[in-house]
mmCIF file of C-alpha atoms in Angstrom:
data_model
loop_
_atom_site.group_PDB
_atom_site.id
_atom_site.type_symbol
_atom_site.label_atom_id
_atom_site.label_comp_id
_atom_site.label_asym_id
_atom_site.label_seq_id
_atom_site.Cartn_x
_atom_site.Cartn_y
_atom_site.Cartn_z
ATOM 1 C CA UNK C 1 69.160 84.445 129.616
ATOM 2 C CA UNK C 2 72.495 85.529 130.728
ATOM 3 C CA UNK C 3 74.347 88.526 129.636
ATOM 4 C CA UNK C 4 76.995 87.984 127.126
ATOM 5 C CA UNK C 5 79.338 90.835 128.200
ATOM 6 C CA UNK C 6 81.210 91.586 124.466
ATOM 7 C CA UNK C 7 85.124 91.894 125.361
ATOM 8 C CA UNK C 8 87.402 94.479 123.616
ATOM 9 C CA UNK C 9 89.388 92.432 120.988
ATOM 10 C CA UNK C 10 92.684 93.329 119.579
ATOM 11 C CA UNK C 11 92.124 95.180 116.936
ATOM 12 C CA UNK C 12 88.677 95.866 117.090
ATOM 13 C CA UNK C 13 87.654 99.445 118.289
ATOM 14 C CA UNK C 14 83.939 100.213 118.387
ATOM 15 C CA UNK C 15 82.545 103.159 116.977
ATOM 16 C CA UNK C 16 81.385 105.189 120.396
ATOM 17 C CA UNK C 17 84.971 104.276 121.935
ATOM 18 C CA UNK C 18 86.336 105.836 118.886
ATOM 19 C CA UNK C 19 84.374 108.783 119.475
ATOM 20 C CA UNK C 20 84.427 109.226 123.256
ATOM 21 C CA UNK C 21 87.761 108.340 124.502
ATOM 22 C CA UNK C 22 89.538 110.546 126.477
ATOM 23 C CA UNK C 23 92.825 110.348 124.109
ATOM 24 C CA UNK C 24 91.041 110.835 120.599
ATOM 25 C CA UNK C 25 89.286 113.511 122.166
ATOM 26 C CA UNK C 26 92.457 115.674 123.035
ATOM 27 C CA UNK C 27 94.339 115.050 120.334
ATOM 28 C CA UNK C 28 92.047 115.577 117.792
ATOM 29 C CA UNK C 29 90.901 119.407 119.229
ATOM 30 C CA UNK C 30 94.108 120.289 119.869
ATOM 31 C CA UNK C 31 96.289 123.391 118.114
ATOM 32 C CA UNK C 32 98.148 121.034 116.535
ATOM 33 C CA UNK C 33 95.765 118.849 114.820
ATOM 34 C CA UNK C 34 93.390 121.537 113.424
ATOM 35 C CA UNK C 35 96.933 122.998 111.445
ATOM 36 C CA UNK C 36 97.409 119.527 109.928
ATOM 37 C CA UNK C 37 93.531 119.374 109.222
ATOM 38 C CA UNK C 38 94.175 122.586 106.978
ATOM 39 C CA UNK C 39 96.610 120.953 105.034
ATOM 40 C CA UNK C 40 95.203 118.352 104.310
ATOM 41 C CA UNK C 41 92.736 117.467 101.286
ATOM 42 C CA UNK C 42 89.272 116.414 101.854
ATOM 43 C CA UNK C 43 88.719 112.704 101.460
ATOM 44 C CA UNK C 44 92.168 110.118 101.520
ATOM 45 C CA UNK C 45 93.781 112.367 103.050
ATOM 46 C CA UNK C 46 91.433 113.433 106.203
ATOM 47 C CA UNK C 47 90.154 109.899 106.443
ATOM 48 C CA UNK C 48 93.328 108.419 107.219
ATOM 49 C CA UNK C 49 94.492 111.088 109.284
ATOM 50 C CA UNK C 50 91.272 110.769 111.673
ATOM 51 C CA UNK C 51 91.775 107.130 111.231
ATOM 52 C CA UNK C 52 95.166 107.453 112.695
ATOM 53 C CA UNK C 53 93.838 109.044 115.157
ATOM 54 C CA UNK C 54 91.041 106.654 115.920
ATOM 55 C CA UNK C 55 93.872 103.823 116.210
ATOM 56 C CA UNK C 56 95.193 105.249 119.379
ATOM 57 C CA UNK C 57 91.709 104.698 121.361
ATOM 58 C CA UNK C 58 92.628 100.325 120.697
ATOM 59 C CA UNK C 59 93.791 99.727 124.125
ATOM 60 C CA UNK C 60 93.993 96.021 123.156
ATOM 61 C CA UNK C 61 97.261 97.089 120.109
ATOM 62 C CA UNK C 62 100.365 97.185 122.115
ATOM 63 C CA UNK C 63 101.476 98.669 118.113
ATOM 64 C CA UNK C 64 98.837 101.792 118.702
ATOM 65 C CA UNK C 65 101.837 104.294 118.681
ATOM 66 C CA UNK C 66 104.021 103.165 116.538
ATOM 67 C CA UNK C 67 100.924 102.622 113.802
ATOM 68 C CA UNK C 68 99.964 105.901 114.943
ATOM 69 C CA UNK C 69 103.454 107.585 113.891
ATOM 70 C CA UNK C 70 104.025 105.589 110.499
ATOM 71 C CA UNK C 71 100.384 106.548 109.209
ATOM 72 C CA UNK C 72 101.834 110.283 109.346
ATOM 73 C CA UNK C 73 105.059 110.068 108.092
ATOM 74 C CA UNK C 74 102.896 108.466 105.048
ATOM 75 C CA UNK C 75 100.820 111.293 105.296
ATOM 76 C CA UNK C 76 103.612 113.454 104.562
ATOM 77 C CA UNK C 77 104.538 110.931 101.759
ATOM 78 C CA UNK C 78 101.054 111.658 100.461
ATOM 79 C CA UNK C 79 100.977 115.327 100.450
ATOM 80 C CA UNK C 80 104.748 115.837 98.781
ATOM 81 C CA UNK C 81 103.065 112.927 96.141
ATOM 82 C CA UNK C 82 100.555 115.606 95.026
ATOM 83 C CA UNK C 83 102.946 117.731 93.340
ATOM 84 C CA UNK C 84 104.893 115.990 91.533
ATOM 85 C CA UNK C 85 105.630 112.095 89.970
ATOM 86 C CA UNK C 86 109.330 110.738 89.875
ATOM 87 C CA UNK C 87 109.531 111.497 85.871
ATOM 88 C CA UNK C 88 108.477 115.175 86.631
ATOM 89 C CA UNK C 89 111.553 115.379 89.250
ATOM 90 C CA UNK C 90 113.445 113.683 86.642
ATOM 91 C CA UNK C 91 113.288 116.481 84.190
ATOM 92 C CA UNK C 92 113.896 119.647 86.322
ATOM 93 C CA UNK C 93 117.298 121.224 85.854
ATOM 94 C CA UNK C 94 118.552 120.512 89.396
ATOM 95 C CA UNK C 95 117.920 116.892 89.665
ATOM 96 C CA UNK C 96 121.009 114.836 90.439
ATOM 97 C CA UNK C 97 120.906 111.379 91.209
ATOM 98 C CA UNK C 98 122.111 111.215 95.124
ATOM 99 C CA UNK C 99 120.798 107.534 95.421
ATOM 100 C CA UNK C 100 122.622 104.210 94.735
ATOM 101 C CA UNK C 101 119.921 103.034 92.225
ATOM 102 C CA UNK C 102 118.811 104.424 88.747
ATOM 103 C CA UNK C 103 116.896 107.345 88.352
ATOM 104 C CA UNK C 104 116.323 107.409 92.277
ATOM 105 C CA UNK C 105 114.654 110.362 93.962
ATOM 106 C CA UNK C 106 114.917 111.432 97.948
ATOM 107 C CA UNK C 107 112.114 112.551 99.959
ATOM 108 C CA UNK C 108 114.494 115.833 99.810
ATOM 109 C CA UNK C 109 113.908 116.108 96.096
ATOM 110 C CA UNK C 110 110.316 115.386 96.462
ATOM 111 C CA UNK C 111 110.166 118.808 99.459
ATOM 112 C CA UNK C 112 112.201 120.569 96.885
ATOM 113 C CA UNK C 113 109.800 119.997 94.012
ATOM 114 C CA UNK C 114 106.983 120.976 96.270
ATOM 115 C CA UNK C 115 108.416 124.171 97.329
ATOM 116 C CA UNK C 116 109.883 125.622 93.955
ATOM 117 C CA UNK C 117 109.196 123.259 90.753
ATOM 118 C CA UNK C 118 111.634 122.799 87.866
ATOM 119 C CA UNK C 119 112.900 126.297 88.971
ATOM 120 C CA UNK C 120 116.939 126.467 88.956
ATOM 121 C CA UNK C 121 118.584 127.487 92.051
ATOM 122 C CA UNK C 122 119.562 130.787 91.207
ATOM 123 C CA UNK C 123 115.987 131.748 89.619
ATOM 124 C CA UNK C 124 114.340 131.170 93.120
ATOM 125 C CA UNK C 125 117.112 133.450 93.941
ATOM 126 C CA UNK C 126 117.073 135.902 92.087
ATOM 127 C CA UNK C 127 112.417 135.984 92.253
ATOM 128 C CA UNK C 128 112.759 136.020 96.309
ATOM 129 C CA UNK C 129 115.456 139.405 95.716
ATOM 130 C CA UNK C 130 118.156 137.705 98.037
ATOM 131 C CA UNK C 131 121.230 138.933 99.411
ATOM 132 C CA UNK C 132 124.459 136.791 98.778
ATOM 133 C CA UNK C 133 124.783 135.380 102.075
ATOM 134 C CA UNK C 134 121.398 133.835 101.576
ATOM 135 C CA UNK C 135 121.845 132.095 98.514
ATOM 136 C CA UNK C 136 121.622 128.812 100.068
ATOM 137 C CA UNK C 137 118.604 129.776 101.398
ATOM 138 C CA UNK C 138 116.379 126.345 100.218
ATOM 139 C CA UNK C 139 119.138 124.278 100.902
ATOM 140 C CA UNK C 140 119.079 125.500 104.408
ATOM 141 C CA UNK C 141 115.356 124.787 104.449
ATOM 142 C CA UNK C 142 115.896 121.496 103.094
ATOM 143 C CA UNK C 143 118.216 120.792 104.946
ATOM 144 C CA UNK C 144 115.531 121.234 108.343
ATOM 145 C CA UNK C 145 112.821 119.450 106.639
ATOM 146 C CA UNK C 146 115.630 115.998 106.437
ATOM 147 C CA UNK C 147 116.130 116.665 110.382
ATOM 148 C CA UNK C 148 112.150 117.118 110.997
ATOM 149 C CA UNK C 149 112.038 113.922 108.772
ATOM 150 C CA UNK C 150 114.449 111.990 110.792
ATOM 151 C CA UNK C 151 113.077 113.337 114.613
ATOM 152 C CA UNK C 152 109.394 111.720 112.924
ATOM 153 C CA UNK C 153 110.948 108.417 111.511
ATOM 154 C CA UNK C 154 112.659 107.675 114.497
ATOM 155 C CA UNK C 155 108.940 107.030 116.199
ATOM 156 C CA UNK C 156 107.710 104.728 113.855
ATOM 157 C CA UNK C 157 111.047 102.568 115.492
ATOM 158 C CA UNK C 158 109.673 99.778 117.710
ATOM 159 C CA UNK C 159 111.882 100.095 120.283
ATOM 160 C CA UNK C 160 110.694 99.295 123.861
ATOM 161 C CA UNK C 161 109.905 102.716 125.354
ATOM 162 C CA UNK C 162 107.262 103.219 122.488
ATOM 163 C CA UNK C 163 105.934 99.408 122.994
ATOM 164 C CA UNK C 164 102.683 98.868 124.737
ATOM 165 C CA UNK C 165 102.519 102.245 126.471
ATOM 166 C CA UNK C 166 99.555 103.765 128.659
ATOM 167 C CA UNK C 167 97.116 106.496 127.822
ATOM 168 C CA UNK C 168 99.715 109.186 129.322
ATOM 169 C CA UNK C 169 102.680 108.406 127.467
ATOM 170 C CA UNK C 170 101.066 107.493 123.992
ATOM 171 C CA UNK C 171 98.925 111.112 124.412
ATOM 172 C CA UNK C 172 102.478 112.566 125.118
ATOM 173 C CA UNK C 173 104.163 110.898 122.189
ATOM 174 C CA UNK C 174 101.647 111.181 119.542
ATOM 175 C CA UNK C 175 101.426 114.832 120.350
ATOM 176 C CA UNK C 176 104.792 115.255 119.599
ATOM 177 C CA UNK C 177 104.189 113.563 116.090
ATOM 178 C CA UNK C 178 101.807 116.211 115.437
ATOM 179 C CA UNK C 179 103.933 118.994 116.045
ATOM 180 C CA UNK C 180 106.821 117.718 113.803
ATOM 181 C CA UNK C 181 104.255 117.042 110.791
ATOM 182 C CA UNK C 182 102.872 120.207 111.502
ATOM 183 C CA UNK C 183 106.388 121.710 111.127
ATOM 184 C CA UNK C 184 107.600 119.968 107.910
ATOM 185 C CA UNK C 185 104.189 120.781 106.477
ATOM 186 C CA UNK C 186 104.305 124.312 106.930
ATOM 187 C CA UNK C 187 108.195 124.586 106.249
ATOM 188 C CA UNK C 188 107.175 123.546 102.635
ATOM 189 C CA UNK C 189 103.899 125.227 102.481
ATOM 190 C CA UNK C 190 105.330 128.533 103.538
ATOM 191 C CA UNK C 191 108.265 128.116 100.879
ATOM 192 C CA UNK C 192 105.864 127.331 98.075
ATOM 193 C CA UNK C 193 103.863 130.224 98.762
ATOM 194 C CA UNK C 194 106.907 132.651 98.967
ATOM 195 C CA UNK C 195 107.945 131.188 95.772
ATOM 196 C CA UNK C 196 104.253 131.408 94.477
ATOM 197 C CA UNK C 197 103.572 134.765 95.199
ATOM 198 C CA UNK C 198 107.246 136.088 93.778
ATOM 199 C CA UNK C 199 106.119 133.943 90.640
ATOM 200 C CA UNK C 200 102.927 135.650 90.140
ATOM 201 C CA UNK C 201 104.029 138.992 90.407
ATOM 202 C CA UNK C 202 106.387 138.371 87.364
ATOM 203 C CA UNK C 203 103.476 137.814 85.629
ATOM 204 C CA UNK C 204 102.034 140.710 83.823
ATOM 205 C CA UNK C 205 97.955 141.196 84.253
ATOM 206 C CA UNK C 206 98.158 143.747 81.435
ATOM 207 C CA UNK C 207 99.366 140.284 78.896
ATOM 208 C CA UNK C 208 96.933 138.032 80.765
ATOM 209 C CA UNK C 209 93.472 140.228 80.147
ATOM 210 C CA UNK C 210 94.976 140.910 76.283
ATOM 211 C CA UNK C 211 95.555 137.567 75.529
ATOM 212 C CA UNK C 212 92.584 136.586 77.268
ATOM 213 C CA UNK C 213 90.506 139.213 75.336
ATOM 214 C CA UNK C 214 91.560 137.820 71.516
ATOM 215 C CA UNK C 215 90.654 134.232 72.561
ATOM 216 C CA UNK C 216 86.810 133.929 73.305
ATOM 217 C CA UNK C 217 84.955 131.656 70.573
ATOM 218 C CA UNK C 218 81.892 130.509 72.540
ATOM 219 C CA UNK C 219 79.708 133.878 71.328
ATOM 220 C CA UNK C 220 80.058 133.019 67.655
ATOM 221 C CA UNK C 221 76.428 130.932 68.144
ATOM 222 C CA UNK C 222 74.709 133.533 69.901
ATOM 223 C CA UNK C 223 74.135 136.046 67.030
ATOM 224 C CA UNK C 224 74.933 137.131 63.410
ATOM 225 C CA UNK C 225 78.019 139.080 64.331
ATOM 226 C CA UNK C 226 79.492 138.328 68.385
ATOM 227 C CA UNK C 227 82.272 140.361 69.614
ATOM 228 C CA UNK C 228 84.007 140.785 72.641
ATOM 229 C CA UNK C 229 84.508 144.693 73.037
ATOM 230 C CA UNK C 230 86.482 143.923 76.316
ATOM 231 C CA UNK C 231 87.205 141.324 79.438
ATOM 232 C CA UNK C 232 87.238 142.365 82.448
ATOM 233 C CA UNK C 233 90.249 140.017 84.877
ATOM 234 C CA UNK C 234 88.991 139.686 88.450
ATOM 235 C CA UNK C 235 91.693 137.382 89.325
ATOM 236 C CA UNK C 236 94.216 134.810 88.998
ATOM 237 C CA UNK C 237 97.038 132.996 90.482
ATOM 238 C CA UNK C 238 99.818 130.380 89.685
ATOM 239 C CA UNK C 239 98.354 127.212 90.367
ATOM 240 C CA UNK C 240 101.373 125.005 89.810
ATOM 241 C CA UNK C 241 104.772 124.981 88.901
ATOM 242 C CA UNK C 242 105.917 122.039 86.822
ATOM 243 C CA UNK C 243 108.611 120.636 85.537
ATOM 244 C CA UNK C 244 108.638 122.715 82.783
ATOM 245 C CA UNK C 245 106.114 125.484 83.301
ATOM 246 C CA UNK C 246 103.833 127.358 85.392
ATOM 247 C CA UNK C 247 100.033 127.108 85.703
ATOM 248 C CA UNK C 248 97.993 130.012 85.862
ATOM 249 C CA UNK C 249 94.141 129.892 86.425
ATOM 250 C CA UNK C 250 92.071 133.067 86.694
ATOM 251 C CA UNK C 251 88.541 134.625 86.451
ATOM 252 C CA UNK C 252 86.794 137.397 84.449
ATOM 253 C CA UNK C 253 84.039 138.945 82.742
ATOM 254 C CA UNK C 254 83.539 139.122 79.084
ATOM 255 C CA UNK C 255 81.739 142.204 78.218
ATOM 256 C CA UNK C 256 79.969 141.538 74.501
ATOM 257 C CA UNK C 257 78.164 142.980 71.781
ATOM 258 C CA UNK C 258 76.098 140.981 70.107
ATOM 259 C CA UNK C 259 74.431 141.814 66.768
ATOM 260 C CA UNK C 260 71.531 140.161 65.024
ATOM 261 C CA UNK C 261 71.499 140.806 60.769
ATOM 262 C CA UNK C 262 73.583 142.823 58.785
ATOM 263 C CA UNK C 263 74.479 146.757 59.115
ATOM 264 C CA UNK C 264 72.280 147.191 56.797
ATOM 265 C CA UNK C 265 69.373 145.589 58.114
ATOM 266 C CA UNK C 266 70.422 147.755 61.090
ATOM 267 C CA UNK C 267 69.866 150.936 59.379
ATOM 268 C CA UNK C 268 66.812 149.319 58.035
ATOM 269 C CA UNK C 269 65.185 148.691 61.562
ATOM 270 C CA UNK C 270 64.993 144.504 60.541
ATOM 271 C CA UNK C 271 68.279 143.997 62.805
ATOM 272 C CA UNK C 272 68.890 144.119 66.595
ATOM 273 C CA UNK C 273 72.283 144.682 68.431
ATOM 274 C CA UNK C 274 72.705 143.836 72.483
ATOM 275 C CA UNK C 275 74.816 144.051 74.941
ATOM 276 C CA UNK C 276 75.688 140.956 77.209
ATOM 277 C CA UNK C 277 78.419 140.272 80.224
ATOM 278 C CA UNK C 278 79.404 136.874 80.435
ATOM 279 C CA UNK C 279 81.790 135.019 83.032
ATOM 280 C CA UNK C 280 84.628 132.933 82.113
ATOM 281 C CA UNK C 281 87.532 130.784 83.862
ATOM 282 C CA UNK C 282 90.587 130.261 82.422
ATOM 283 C CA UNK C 283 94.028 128.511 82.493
ATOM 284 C CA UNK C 284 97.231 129.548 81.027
ATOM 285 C CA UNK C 285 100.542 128.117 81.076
ATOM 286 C CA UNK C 286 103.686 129.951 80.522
ATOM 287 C CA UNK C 287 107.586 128.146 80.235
ATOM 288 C CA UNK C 288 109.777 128.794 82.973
ATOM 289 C CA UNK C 289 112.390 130.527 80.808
ATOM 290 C CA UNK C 290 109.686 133.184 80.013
ATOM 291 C CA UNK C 291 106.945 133.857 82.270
ATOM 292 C CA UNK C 292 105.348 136.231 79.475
ATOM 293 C CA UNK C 293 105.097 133.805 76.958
ATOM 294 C CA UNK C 294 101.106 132.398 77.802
ATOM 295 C CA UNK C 295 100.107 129.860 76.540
ATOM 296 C CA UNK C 296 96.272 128.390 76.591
ATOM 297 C CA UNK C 297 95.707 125.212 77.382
ATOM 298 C CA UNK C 298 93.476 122.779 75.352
ATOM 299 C CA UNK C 299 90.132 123.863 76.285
ATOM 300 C CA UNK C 300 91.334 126.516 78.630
ATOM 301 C CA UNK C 301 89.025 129.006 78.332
ATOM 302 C CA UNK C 302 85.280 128.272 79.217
ATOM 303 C CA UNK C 303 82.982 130.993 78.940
ATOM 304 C CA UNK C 304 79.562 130.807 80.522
ATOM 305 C CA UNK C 305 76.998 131.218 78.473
ATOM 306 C CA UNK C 306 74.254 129.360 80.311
ATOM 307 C CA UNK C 307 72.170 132.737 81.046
ATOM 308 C CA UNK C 308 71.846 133.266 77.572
ATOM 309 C CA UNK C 309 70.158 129.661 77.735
ATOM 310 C CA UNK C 310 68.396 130.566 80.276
ATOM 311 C CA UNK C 311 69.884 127.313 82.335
#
């Protein structure tokens, strides 16, 4: 019986060309793709990114490229999508409308509410300590991301020179895809952490482990009497800014005294007392007019109780 010799179809790339061909391969361990890697969440977001990647080995797509560069601009898309939804731009004190239809919101907006919430202007000015001549300092930023945003959209184009190019060119294109997504995503990243850590430090550890401390319920089971004598905060951190407020999750230990019978049954040796540690996670939120005011969140506070169980 004759060979059937299967062709490469348009479209169709099989699994060991995905994985062995000389393109993928460089691309996908170069500098510039393990950064995006570590921004992006595992799952969607990885997937499509390898898949992306993947699409450049079909020899048989004169589209390869220009696929290639729209799947990351909608990566970016993605990642800004994570923070917030179009009502939460909606209700920060900045928003303005700089679209021609109702309630519209730019990609700009979106980068903004990434990097610094519902946050006014001159609070992000005032938490990074800035000196007048920098107090368009986000607006600057923004201002780069829209150009980085531009230099990317302009490859998703079809426009000739991008059109059914060789190995060589497409490597040299889609490698300069990666480094502008790898710029816009750590323009906002490093923003939002700047802002994030300037955030946090407003917050006062000495409210968090007090408010913490006059909250637990989950001990009133174990025994007759169940109190926490004090909780110990290993750490938190600001999780999110919203709209509206901030997000603050953190760690500790709850040290607890636990007392079976009355004091009287104490005295009278038919009573036991013991002391327990317990862990617990937490989340707070506080408004963004008043980072001291902590709130808890329904069911914010979970302490762990399980070794009690014996689970």
């Amino acid at each position: 019986m004759a060979k059937v010799q299967q062709r490469l179809k348009f479209g169709v790339v099989p699994k060991t060309v995905q994985l062995r061909t000389k393109i993928y391969k460089s691309l996908s361990s170069s500098e510039e793709s393990q950064k995006i890697l570590s921004h992006l969440s595992f799952g969607f977001e990885k997937d499509l990114y390898q898949a992306a990647l993947n699409n450049l080995s079909d020899k048989g797509n004169p589209l390869r490229f220009n696929n290639f560069a729209y799947t990351m601009r909608e990566i970016i898309t993605l990642i800004l999508s994570r923070y917030s939804s179009d009502e939460d731009i909606l209700k920060c004190c900045w928003y303005r409308n700089e679209t021609n239809t109702e309630n519209g919101v730019t990609r700009a907006q979106r980068a903004k509410y990434a990097i610094q919430g519902g946050l006014s202007d001159e609070r992000v000015f005032e938490l990074l300590e800035l000196d007048e001549e920098d107090r368009n300092y986000v607006q600057k930023k923004l201002k780069t991301f829209t150009k980085l945003f531009r230099e990317l959209n302009e490859h998703t184009h079809l426009r000739e020179k991008r059109f059914n190019i060789g190995d060589s060119k497409c490597e040299e294109l889609a490698l300069a895809v990666m480094r502008i997504v790898n710029d816009i995503l750590v323009l906002v990243e490093d923003m939002r952490s700047q802002i994030i850590s300037h955030v946090e430090s407003e917050v006062d550890s000495t409210i968090v482990e007090e408010f913490i401390s006059n909250t637990f319920d989950e001990i009133d089971i174990l025994s007759t009497h169940s109190v926490v004598d004090y909780s110990e905060l290993e750490s938190f951190h600001v999780s999110k800014i919203s709209s509206e407020h901030i997000w603050i999750v953190g760690v500790g230990i709850a040290h607890c005294e636990l007392q079976w019978g009355s004091n009287s049954d104490l005295k009278n040796d038919i009573g036991a007392t013991s002391s327990e540690s317990y862990p617990y996670d937490f989340t707070l939120q506080a408004p963004l007019s008043n980072l001291r005011d902590l709130q808890l969140i329904p069911e914010g506070l979970k302490l762990d109780t399980s070794s009690w169980w014996g689970e």
